[in-house]
PDB file of C-alpha atoms in Angstrom:
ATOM      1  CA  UNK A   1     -19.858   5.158  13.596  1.00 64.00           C
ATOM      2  CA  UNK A   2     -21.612   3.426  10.878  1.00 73.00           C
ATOM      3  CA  UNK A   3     -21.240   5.918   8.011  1.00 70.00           C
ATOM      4  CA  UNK A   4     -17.038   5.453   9.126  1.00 68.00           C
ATOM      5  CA  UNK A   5     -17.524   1.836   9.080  1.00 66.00           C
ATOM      6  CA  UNK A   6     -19.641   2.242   5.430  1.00 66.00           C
ATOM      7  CA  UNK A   7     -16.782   4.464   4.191  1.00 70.00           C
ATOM      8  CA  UNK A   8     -14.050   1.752   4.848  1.00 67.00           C
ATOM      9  CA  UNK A   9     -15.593  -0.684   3.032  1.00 69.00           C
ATOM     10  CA  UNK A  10     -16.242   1.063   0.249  1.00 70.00           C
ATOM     11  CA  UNK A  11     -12.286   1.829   0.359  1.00 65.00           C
ATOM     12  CA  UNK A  12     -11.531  -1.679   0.878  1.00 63.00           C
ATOM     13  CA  UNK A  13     -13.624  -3.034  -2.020  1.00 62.00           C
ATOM     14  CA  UNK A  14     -12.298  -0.050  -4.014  1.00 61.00           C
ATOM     15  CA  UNK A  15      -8.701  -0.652  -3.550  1.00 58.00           C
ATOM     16  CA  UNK A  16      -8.939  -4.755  -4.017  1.00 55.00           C
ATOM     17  CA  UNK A  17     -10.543  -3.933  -7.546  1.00 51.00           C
ATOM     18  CA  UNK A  18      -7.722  -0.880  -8.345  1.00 53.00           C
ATOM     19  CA  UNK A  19      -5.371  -4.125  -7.415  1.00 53.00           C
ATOM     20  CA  UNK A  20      -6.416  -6.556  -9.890  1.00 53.00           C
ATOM     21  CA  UNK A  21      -7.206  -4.030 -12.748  1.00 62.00           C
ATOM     22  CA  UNK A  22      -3.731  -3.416 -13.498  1.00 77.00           C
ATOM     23  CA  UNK A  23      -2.085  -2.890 -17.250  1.00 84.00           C
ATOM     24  CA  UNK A  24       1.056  -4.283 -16.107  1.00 85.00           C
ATOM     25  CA  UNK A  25       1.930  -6.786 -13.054  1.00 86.00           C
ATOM     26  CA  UNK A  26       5.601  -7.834 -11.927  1.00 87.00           C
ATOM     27  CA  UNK A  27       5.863 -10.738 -10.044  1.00 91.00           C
ATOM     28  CA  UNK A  28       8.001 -11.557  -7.564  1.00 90.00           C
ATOM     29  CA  UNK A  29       5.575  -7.971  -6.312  1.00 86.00           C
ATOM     30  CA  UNK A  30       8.891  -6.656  -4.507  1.00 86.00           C
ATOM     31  CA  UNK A  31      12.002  -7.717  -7.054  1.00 82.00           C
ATOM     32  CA  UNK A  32      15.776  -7.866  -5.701  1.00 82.00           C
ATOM     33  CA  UNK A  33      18.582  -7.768  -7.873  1.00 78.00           C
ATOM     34  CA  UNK A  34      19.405 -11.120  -7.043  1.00 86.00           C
ATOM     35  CA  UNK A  35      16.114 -12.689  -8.706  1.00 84.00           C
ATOM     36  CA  UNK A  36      14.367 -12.830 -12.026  1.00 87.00           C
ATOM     37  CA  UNK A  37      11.356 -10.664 -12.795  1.00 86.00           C
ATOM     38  CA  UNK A  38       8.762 -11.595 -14.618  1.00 88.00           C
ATOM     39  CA  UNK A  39       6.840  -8.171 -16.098  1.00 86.00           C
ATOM     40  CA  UNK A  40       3.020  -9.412 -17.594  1.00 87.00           C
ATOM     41  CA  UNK A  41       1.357  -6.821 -19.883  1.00 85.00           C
ATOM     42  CA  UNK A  42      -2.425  -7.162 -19.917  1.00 86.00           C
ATOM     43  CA  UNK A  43      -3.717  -6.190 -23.458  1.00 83.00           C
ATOM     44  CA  UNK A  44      -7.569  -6.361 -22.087  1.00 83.00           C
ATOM     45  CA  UNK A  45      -6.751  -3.684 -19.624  1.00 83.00           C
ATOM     46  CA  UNK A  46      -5.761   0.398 -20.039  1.00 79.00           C
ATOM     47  CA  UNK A  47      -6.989   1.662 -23.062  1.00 82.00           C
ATOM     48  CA  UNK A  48      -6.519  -1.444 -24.978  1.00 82.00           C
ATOM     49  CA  UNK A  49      -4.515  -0.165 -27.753  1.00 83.00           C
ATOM     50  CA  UNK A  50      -2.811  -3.703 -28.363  1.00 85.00           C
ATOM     51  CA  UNK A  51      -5.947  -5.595 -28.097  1.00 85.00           C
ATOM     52  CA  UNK A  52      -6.441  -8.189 -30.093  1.00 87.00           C
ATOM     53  CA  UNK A  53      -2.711  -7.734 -31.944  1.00 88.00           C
ATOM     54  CA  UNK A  54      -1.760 -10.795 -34.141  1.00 87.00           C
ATOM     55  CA  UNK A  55       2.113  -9.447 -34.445  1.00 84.00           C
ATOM     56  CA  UNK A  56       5.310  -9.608 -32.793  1.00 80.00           C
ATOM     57  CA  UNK A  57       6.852  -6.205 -32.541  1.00 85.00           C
ATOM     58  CA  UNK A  58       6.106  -5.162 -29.672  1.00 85.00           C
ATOM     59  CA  UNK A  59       9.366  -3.656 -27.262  1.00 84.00           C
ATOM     60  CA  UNK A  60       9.768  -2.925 -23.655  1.00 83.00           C
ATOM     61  CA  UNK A  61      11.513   0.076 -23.045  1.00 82.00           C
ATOM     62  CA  UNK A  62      13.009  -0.526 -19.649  1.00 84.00           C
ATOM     63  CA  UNK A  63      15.341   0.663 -17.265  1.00 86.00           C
ATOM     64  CA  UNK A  64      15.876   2.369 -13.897  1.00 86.00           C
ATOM     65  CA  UNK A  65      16.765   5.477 -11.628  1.00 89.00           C
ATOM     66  CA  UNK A  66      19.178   4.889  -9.301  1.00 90.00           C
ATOM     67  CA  UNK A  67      21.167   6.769  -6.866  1.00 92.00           C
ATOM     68  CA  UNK A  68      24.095   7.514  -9.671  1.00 93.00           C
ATOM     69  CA  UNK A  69      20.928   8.947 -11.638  1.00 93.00           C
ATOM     70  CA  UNK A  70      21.637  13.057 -11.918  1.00 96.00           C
ATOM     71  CA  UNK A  71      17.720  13.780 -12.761  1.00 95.00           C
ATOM     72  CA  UNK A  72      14.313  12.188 -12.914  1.00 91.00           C
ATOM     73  CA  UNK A  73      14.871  11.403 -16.589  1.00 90.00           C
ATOM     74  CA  UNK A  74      18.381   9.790 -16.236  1.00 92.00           C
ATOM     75  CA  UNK A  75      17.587   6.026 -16.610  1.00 91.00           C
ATOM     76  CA  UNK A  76      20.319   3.512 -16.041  1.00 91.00           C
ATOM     77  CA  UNK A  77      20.499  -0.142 -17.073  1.00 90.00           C
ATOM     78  CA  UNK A  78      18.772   1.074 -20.318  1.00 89.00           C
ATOM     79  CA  UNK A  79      19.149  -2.098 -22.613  1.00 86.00           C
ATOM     80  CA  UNK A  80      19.424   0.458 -25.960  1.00 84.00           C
ATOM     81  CA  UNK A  81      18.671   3.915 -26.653  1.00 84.00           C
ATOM     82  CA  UNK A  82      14.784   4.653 -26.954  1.00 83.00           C
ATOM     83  CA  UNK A  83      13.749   3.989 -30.372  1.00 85.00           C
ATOM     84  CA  UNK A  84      16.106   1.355 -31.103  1.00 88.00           C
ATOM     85  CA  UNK A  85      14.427  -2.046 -30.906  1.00 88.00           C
ATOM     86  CA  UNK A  86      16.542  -4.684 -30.453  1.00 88.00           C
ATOM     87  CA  UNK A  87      15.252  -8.370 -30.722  1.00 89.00           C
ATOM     88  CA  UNK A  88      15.950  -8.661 -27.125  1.00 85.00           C
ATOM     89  CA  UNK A  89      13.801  -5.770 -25.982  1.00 84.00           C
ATOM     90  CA  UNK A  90      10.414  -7.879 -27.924  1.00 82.00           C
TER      91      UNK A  90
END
């Protein structure tokens, strides 16, 4: 019983630190299509690859699968092709 009760701590504390350790956070944490999302990207976090970077160009590359989606790969709501970065992707 104790090495169970042990166990779930170390699960607990485990999964609390996963949770706030995350590259990228959306808030509200469960969006509707009827409200704005906010999307925060945490430079100090992953492998830190934008670090410390003093310019602007940096681009999300968002969209969706859906149920009119006809693979895994088939995005929709894609604001522009990937590789084209529009001003309102930055």
């Amino acid at each position: 019983m104790k090495l169970k009760l042990q166990i779930l701590i170390i699960l607990l504390v485990g999964s609390t630190l996963t949770l706030r350790s995350q590259v990228i956070t959306v808030n509200p944490a469960f969006p509707t299509s009827s409200n704005s999302v906010v999307v925060t990207f945490n430079a100090d976090k992953g492998d830190m690859g934008l670090k410390d970077y003093s310019g602007d160009d940096v681009y999300a590359h968002t969209g969706v699968i859906t149920d009119k989606s006809l693979s895994s790969s088939d995005w929709k709501y894609v604001i522009a092709p990937w590789g084209t970065f529009l001003p309102k992707a930055k």
